JSON list of N, CA and C in Angstrom, two decimals:
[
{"chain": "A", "resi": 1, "resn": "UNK", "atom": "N", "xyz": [160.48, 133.97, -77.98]},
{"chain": "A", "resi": 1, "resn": "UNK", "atom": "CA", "xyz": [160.59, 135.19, -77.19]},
{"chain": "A", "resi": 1, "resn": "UNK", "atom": "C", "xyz": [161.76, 135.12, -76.23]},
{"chain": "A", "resi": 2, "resn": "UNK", "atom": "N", "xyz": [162.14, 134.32, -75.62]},
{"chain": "A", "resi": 2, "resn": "UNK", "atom": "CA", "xyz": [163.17, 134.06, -74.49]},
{"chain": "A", "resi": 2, "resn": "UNK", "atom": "C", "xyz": [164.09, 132.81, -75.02]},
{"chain": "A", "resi": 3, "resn": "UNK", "atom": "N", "xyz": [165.53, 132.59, -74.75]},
{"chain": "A", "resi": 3, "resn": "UNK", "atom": "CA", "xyz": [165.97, 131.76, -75.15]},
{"chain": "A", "resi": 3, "resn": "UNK", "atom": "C", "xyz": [165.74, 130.50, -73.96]},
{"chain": "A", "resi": 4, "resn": "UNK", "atom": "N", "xyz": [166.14, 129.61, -74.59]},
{"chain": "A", "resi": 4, "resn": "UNK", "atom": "CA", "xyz": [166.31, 127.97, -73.81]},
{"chain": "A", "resi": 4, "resn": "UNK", "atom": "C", "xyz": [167.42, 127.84, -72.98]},
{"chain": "A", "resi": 5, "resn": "UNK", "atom": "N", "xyz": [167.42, 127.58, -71.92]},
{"chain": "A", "resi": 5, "resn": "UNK", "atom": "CA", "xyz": [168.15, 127.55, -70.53]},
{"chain": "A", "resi": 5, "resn": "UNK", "atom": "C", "xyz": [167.97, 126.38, -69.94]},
{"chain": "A", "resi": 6, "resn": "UNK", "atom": "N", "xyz": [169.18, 125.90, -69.24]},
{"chain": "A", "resi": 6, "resn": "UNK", "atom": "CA", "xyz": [169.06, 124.35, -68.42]},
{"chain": "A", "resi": 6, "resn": "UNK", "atom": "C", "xyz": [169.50, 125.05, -67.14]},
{"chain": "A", "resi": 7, "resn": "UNK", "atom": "N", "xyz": [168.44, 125.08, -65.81]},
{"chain": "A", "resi": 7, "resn": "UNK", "atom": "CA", "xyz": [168.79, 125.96, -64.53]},
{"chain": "A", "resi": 7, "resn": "UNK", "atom": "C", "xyz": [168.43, 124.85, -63.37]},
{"chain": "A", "resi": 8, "resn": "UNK", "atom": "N", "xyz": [169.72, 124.96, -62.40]},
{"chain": "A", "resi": 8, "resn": "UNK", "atom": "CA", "xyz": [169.09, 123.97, -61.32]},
{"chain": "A", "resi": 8, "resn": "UNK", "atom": "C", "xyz": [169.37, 124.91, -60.31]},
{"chain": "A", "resi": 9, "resn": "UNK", "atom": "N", "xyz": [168.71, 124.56, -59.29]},
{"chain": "A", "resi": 9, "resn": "UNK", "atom": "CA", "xyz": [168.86, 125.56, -57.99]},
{"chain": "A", "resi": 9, "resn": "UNK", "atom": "C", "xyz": [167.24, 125.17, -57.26]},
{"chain": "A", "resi": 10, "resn": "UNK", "atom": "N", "xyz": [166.74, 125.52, -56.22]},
{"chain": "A", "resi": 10, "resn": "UNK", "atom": "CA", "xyz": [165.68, 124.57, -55.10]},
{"chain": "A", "resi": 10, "resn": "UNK", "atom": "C", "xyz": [164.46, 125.23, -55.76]},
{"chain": "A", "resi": 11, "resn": "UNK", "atom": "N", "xyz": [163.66, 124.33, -55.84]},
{"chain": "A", "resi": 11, "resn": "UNK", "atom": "CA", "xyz": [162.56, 124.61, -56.61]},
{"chain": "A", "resi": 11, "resn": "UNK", "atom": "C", "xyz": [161.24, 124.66, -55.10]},
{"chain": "A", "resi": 12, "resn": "UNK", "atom": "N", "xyz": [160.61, 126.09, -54.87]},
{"chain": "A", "resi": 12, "resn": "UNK", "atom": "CA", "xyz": [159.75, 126.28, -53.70]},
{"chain": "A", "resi": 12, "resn": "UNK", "atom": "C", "xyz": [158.29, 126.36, -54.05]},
{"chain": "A", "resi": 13, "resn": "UNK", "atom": "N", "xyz": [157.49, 126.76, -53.36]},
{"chain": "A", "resi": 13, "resn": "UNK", "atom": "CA", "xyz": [156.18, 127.30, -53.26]},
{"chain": "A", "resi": 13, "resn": "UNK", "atom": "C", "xyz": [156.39, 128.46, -53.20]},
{"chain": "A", "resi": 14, "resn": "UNK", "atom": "N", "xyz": [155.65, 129.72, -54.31]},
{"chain": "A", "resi": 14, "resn": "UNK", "atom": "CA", "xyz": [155.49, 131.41, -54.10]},
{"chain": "A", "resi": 14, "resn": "UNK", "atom": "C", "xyz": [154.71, 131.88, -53.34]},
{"chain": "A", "resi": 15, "resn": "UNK", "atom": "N", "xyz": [153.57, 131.15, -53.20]},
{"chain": "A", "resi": 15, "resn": "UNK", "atom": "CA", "xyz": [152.79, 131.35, -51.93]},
{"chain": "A", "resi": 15, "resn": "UNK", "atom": "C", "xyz": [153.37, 130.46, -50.48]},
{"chain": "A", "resi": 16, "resn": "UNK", "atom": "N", "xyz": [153.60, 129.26, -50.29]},
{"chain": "A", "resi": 16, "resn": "UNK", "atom": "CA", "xyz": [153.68, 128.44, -49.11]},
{"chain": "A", "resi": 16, "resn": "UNK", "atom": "C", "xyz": [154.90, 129.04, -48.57]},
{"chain": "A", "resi": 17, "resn": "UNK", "atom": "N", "xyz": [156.70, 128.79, -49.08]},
{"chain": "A", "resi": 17, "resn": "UNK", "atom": "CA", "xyz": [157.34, 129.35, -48.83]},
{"chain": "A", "resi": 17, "resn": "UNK", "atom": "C", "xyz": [157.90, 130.60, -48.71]},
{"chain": "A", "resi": 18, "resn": "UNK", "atom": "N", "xyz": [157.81, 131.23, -49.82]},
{"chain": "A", "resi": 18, "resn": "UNK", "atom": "CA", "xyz": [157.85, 132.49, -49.75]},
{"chain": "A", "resi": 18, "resn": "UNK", "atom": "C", "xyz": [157.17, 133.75, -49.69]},
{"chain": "A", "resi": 19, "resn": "UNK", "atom": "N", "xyz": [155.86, 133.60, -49.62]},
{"chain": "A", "resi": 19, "resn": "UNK", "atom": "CA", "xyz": [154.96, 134.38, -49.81]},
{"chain": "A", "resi": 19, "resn": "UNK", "atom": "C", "xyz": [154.67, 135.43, -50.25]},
{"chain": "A", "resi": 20, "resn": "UNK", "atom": "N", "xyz": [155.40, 135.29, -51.99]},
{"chain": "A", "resi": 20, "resn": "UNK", "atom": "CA", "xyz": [155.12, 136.38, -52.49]},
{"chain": "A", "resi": 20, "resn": "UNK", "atom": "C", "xyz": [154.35, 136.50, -53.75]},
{"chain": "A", "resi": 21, "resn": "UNK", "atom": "N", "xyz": [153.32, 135.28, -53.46]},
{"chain": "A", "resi": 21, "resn": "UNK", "atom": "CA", "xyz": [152.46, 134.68, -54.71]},
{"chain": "A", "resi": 21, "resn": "UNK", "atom": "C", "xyz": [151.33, 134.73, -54.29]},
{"chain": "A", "resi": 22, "resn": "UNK", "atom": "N", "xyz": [150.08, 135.49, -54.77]},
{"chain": "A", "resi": 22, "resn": "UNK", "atom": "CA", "xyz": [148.81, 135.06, -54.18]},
{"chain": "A", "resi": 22, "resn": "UNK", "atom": "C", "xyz": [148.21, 133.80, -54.28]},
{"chain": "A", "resi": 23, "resn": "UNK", "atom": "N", "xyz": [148.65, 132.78, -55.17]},
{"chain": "A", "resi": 23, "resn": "UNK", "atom": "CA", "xyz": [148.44, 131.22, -55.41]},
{"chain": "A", "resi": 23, "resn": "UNK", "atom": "C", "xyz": [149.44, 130.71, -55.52]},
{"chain": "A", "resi": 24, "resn": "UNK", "atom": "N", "xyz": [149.15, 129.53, -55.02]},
{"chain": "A", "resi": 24, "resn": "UNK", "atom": "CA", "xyz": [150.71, 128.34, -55.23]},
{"chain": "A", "resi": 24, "resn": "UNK", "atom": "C", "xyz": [151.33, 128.37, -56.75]},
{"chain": "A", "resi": 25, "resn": "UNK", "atom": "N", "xyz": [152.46, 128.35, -56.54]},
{"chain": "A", "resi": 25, "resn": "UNK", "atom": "CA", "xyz": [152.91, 128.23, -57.72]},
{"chain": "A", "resi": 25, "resn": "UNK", "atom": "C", "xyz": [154.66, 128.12, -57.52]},
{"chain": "A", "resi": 26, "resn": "UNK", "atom": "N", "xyz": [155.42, 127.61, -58.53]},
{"chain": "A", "resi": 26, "resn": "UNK", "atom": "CA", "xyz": [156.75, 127.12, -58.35]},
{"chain": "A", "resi": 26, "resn": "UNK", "atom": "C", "xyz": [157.30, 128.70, -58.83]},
{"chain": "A", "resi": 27, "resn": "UNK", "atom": "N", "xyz": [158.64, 127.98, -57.79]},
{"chain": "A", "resi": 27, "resn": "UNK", "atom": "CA", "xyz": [159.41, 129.18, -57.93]},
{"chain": "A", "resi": 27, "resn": "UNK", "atom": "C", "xyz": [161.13, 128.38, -57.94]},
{"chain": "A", "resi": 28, "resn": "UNK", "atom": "N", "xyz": [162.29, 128.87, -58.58]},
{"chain": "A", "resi": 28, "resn": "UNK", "atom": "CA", "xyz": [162.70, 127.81, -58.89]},
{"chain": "A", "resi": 28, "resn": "UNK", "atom": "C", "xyz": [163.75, 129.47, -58.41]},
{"chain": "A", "resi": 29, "resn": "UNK", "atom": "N", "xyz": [164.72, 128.86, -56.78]},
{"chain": "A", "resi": 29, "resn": "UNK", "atom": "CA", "xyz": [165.67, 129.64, -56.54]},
{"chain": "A", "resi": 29, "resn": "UNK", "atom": "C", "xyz": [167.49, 129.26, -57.18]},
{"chain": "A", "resi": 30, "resn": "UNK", "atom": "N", "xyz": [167.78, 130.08, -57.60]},
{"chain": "A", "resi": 30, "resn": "UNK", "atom": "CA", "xyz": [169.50, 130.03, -58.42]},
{"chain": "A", "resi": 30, "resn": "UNK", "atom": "C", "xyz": [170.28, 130.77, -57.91]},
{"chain": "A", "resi": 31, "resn": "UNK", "atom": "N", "xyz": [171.67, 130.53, -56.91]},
{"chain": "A", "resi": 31, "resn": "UNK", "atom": "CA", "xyz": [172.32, 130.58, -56.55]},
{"chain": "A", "resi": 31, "resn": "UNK", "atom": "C", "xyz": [173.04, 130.49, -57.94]},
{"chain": "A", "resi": 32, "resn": "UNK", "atom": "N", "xyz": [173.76, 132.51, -57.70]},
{"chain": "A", "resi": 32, "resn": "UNK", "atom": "CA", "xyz": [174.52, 132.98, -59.10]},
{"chain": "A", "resi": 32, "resn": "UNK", "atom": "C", "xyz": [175.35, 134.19, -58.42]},
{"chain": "A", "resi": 33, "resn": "UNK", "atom": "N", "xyz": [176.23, 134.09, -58.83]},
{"chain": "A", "resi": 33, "resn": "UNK", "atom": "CA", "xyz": [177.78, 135.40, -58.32]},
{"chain": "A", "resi": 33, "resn": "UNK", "atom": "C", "xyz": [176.96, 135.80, -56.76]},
{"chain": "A", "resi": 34, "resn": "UNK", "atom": "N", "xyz": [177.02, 134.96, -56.33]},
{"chain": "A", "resi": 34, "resn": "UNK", "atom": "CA", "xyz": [176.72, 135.44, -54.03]},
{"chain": "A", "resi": 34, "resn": "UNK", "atom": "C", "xyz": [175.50, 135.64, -54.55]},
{"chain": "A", "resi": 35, "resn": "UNK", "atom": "N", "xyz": [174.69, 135.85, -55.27]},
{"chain": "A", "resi": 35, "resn": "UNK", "atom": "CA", "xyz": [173.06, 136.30, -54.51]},
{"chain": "A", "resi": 35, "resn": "UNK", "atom": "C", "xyz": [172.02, 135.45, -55.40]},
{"chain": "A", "resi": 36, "resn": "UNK", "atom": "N", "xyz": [171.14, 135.25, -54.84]},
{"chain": "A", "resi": 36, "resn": "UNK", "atom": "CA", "xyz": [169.89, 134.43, -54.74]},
{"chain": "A", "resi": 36, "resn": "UNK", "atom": "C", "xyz": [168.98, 134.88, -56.02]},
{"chain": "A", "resi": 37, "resn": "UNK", "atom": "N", "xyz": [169.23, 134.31, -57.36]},
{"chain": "A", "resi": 37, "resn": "UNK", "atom": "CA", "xyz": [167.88, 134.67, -58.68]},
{"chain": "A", "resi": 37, "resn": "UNK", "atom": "C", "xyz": [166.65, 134.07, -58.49]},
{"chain": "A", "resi": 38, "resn": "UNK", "atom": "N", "xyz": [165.54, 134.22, -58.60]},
{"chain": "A", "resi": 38, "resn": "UNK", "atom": "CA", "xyz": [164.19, 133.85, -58.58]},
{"chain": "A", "resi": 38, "resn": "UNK", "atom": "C", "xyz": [163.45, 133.95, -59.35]},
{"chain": "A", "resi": 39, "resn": "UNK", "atom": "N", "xyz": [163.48, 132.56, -60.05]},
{"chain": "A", "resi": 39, "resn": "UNK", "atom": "CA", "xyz": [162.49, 132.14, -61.63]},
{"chain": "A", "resi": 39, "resn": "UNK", "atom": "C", "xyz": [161.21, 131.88, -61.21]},
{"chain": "A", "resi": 40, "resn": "UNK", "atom": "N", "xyz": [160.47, 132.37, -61.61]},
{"chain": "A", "resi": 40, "resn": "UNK", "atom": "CA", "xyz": [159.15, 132.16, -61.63]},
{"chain": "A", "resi": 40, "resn": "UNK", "atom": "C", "xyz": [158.62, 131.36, -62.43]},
{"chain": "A", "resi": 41, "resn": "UNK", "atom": "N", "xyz": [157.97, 130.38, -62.41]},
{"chain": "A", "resi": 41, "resn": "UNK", "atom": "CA", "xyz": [157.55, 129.36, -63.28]},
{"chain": "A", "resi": 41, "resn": "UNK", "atom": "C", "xyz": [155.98, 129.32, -63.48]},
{"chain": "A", "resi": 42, "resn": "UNK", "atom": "N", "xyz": [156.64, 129.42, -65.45]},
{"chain": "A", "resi": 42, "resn": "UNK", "atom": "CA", "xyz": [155.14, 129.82, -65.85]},
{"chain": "A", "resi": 42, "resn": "UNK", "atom": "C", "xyz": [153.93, 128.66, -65.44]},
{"chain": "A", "resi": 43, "resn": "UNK", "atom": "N", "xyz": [152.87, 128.95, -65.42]},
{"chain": "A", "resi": 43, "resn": "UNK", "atom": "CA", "xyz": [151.44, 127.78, -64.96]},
{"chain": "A", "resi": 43, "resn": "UNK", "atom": "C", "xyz": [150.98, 126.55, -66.12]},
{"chain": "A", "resi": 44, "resn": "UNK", "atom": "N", "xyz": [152.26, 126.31, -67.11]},
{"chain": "A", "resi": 44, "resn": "UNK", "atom": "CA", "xyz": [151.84, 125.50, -67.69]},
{"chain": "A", "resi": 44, "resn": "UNK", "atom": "C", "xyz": [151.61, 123.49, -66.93]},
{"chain": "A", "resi": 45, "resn": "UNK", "atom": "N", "xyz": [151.49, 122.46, -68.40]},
{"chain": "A", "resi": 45, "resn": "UNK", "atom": "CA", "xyz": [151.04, 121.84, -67.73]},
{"chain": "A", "resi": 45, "resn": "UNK", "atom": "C", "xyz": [152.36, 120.68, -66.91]},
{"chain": "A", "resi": 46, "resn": "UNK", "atom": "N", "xyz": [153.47, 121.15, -67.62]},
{"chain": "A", "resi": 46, "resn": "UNK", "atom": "CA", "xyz": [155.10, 120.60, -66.75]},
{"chain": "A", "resi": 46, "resn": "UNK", "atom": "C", "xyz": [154.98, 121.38, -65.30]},
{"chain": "A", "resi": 47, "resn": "UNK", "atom": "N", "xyz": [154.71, 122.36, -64.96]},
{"chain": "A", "resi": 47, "resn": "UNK", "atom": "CA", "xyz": [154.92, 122.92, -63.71]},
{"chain": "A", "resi": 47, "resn": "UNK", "atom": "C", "xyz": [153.85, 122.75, -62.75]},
{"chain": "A", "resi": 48, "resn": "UNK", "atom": "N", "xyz": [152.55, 122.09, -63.14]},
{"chain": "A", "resi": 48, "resn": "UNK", "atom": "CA", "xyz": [151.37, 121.93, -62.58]},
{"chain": "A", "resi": 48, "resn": "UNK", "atom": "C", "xyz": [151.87, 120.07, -62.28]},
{"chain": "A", "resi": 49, "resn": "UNK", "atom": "N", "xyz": [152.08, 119.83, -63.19]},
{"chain": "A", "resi": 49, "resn": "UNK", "atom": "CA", "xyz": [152.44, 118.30, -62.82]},
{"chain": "A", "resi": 49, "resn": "UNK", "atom": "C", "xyz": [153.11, 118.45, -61.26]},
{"chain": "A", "resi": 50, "resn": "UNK", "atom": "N", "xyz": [154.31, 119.33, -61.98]},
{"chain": "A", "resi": 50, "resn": "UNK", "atom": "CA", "xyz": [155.75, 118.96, -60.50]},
{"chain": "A", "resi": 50, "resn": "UNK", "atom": "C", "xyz": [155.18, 119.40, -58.97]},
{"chain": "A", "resi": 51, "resn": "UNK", "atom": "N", "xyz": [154.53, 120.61, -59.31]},
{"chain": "A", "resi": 51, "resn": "UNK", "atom": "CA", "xyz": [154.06, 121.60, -57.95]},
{"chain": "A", "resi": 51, "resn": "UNK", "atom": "C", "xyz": [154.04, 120.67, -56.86]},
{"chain": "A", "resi": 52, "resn": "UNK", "atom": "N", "xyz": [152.58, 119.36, -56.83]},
{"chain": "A", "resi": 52, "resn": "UNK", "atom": "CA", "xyz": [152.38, 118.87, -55.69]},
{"chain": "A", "resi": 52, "resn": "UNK", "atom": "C", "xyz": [153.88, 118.35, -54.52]},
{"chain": "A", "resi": 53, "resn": "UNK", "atom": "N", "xyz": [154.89, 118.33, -55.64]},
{"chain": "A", "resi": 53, "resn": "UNK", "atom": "CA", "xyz": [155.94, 117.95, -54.42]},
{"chain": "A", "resi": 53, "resn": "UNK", "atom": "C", "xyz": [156.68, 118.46, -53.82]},
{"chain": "A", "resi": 54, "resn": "UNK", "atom": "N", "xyz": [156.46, 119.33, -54.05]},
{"chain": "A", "resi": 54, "resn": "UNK", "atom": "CA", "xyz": [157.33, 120.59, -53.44]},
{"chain": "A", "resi": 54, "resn": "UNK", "atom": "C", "xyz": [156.37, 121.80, -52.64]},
{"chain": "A", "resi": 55, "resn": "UNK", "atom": "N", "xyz": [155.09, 121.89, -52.96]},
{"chain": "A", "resi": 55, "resn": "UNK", "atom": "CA", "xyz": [154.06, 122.79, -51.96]},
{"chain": "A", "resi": 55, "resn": "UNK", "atom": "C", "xyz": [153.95, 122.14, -50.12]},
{"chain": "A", "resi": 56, "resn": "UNK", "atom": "N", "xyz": [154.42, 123.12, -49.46]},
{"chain": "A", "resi": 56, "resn": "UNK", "atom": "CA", "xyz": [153.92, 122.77, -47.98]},
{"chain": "A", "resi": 56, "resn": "UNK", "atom": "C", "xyz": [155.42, 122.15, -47.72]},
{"chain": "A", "resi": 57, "resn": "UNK", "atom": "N", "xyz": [156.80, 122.39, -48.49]},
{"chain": "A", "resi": 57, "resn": "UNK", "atom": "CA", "xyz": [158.02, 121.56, -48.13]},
{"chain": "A", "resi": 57, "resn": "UNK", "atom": "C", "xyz": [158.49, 122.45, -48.15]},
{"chain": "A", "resi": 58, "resn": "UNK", "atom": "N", "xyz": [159.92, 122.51, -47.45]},
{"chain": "A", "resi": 58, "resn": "UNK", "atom": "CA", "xyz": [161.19, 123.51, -47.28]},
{"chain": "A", "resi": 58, "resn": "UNK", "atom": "C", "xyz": [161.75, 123.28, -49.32]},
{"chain": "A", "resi": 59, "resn": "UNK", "atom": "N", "xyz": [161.35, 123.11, -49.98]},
{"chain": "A", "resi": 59, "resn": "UNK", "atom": "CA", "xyz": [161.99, 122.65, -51.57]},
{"chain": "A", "resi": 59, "resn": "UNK", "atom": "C", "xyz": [162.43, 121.28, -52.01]},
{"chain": "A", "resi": 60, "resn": "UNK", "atom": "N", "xyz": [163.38, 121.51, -53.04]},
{"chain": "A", "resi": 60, "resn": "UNK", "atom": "CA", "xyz": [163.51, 120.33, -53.47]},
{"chain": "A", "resi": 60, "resn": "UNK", "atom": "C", "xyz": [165.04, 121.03, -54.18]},
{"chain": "A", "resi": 61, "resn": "UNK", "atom": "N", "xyz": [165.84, 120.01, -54.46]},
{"chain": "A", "resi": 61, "resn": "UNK", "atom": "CA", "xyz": [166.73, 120.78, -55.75]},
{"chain": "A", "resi": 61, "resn": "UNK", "atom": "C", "xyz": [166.14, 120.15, -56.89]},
{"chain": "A", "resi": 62, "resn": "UNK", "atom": "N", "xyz": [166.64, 120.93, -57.89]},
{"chain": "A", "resi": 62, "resn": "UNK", "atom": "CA", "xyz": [165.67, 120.52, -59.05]},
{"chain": "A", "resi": 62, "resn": "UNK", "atom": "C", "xyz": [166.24, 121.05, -60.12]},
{"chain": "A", "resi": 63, "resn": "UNK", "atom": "N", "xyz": [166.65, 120.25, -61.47]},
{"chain": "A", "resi": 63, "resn": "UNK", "atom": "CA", "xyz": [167.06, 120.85, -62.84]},
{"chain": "A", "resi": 63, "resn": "UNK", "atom": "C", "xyz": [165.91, 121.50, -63.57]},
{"chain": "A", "resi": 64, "resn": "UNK", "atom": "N", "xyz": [165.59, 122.25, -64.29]},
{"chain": "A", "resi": 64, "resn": "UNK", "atom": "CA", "xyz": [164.40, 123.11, -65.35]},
{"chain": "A", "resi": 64, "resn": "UNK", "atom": "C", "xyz": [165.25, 123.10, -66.65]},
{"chain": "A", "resi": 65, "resn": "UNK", "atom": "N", "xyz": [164.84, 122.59, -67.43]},
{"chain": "A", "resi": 65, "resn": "UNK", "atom": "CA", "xyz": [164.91, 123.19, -68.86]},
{"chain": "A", "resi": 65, "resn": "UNK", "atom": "C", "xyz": [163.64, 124.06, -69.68]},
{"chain": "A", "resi": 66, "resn": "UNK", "atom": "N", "xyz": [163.96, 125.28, -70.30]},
{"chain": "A", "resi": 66, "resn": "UNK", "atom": "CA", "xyz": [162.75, 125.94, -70.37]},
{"chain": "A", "resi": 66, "resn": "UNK", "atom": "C", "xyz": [163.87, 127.42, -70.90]},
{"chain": "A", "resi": 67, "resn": "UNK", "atom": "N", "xyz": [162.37, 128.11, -71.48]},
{"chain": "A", "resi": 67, "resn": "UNK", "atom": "CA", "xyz": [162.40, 129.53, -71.65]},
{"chain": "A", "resi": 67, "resn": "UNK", "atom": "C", "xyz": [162.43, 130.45, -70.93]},
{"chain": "A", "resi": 68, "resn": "UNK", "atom": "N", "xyz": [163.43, 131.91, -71.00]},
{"chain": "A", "resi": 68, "resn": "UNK", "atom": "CA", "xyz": [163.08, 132.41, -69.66]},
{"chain": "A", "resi": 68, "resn": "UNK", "atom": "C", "xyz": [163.16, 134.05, -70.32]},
{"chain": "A", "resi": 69, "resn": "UNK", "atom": "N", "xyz": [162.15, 134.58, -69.83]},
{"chain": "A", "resi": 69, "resn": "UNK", "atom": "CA", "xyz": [161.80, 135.81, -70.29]},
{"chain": "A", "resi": 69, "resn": "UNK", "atom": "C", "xyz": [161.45, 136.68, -69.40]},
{"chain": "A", "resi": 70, "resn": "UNK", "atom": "N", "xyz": [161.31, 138.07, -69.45]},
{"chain": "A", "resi": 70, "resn": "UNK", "atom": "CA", "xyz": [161.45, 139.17, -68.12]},
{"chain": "A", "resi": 70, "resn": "UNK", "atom": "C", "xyz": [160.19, 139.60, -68.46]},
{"chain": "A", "resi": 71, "resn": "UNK", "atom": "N", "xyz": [159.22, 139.88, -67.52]},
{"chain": "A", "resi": 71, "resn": "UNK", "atom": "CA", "xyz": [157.34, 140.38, -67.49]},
{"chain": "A", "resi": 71, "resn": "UNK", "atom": "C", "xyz": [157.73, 141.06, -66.02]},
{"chain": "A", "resi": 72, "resn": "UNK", "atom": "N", "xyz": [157.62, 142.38, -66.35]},
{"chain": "A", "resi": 72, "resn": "UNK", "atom": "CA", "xyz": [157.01, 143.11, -65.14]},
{"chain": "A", "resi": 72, "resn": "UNK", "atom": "C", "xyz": [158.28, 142.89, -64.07]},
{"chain": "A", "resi": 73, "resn": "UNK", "atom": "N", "xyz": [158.84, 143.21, -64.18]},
{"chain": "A", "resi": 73, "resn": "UNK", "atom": "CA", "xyz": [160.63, 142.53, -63.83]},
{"chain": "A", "resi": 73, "resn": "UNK", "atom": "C", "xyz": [160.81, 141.40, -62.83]},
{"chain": "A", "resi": 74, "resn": "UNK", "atom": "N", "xyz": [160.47, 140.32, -63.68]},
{"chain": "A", "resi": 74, "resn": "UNK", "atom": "CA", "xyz": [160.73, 139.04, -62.62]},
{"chain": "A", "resi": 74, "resn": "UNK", "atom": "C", "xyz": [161.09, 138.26, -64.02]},
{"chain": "A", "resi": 75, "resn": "UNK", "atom": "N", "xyz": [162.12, 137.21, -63.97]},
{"chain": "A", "resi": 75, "resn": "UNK", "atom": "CA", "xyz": [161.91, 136.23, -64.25]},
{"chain": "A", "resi": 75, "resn": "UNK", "atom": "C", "xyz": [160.87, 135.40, -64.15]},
{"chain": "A", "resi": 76, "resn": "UNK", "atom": "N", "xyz": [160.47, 134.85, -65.98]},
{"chain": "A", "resi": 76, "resn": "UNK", "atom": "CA", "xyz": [159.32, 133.80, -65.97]},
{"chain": "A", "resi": 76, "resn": "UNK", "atom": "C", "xyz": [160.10, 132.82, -67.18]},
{"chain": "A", "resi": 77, "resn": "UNK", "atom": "N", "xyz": [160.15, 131.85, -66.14]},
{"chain": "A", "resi": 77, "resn": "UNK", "atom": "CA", "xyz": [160.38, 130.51, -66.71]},
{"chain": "A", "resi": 77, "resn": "UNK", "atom": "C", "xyz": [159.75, 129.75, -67.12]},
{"chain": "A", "resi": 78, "resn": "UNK", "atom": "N", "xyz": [159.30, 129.63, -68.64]},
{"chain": "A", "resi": 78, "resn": "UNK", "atom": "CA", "xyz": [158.44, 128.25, -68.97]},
{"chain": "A", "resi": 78, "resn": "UNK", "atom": "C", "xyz": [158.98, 127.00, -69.37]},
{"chain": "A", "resi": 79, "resn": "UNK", "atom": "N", "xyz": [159.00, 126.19, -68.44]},
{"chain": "A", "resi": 79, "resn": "UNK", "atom": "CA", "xyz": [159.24, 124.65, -68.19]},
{"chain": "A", "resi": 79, "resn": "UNK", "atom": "C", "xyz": [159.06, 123.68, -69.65]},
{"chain": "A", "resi": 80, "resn": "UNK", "atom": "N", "xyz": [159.97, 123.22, -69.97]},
{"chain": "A", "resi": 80, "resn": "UNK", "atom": "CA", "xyz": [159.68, 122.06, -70.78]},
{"chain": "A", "resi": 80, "resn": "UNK", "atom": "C", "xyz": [159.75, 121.00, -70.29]},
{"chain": "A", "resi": 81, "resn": "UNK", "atom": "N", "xyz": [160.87, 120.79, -68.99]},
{"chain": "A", "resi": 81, "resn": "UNK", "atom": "CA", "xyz": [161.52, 119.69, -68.54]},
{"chain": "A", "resi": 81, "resn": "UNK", "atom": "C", "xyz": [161.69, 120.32, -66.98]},
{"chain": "A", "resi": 82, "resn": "UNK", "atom": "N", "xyz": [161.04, 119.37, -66.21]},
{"chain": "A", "resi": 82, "resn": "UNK", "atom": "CA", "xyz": [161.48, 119.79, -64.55]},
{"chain": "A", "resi": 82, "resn": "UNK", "atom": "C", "xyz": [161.63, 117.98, -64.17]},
{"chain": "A", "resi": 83, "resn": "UNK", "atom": "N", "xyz": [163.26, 118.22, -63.49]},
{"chain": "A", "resi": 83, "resn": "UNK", "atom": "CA", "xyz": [163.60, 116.78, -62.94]},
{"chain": "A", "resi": 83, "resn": "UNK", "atom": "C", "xyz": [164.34, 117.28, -61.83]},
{"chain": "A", "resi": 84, "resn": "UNK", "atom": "N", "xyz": [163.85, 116.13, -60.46]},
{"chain": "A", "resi": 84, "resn": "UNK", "atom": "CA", "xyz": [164.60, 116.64, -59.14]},
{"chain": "A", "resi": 84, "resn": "UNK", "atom": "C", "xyz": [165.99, 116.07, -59.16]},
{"chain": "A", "resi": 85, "resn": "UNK", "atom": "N", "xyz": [167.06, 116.61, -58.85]},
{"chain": "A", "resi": 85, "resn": "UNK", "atom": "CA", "xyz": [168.26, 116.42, -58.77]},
{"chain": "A", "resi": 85, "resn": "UNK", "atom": "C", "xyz": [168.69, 114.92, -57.76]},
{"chain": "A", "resi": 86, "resn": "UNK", "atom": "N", "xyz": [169.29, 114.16, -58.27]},
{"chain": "A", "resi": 86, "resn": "UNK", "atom": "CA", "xyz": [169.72, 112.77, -58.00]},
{"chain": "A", "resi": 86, "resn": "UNK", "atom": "C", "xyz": [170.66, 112.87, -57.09]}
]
């Protein structure tokens, strides 16, 4: 459905940081031509792993490899690969 994408940019909380999630959940911000994209990351079990380190923190930077497809007009990113940037 969506093609395969390698995206790094600070990976947050949708509820903790930004509060625009009724449950925790990753949100993976991309700095692209001056303004701020916001992937939403689907609830599988790569993004449930990563969550705990980044909930209740200012982020993380962070690479995603994954699918990314448009629902209800947001970016949703499903994770194959989430690694924090070295």
């Amino acid at each position: 459905t969506g093609k395969e994408m390698t995206l790094t940019g600070k990976m947050v909380c949708g509820k903790c940081v930004l509060h625009e999630t009724r449950q925790c959940m990753n949100v993976l911000l991309v700095p692209e031509n001056g303004t701020t994209n916001e992937y939403y990351l689907a609830q599988n079990g790569v993004s449930k792993a990563f969550h705990k380190q980044i909930c209740t923190t200012s982020g993380e930077q962070t690479t995603v490899t994954g699918t990314v497809a448009k629902k209800r007009g947001k970016e949703i990113l499903t994770p194959t690969k989430i690694e924090p940037v070295k």
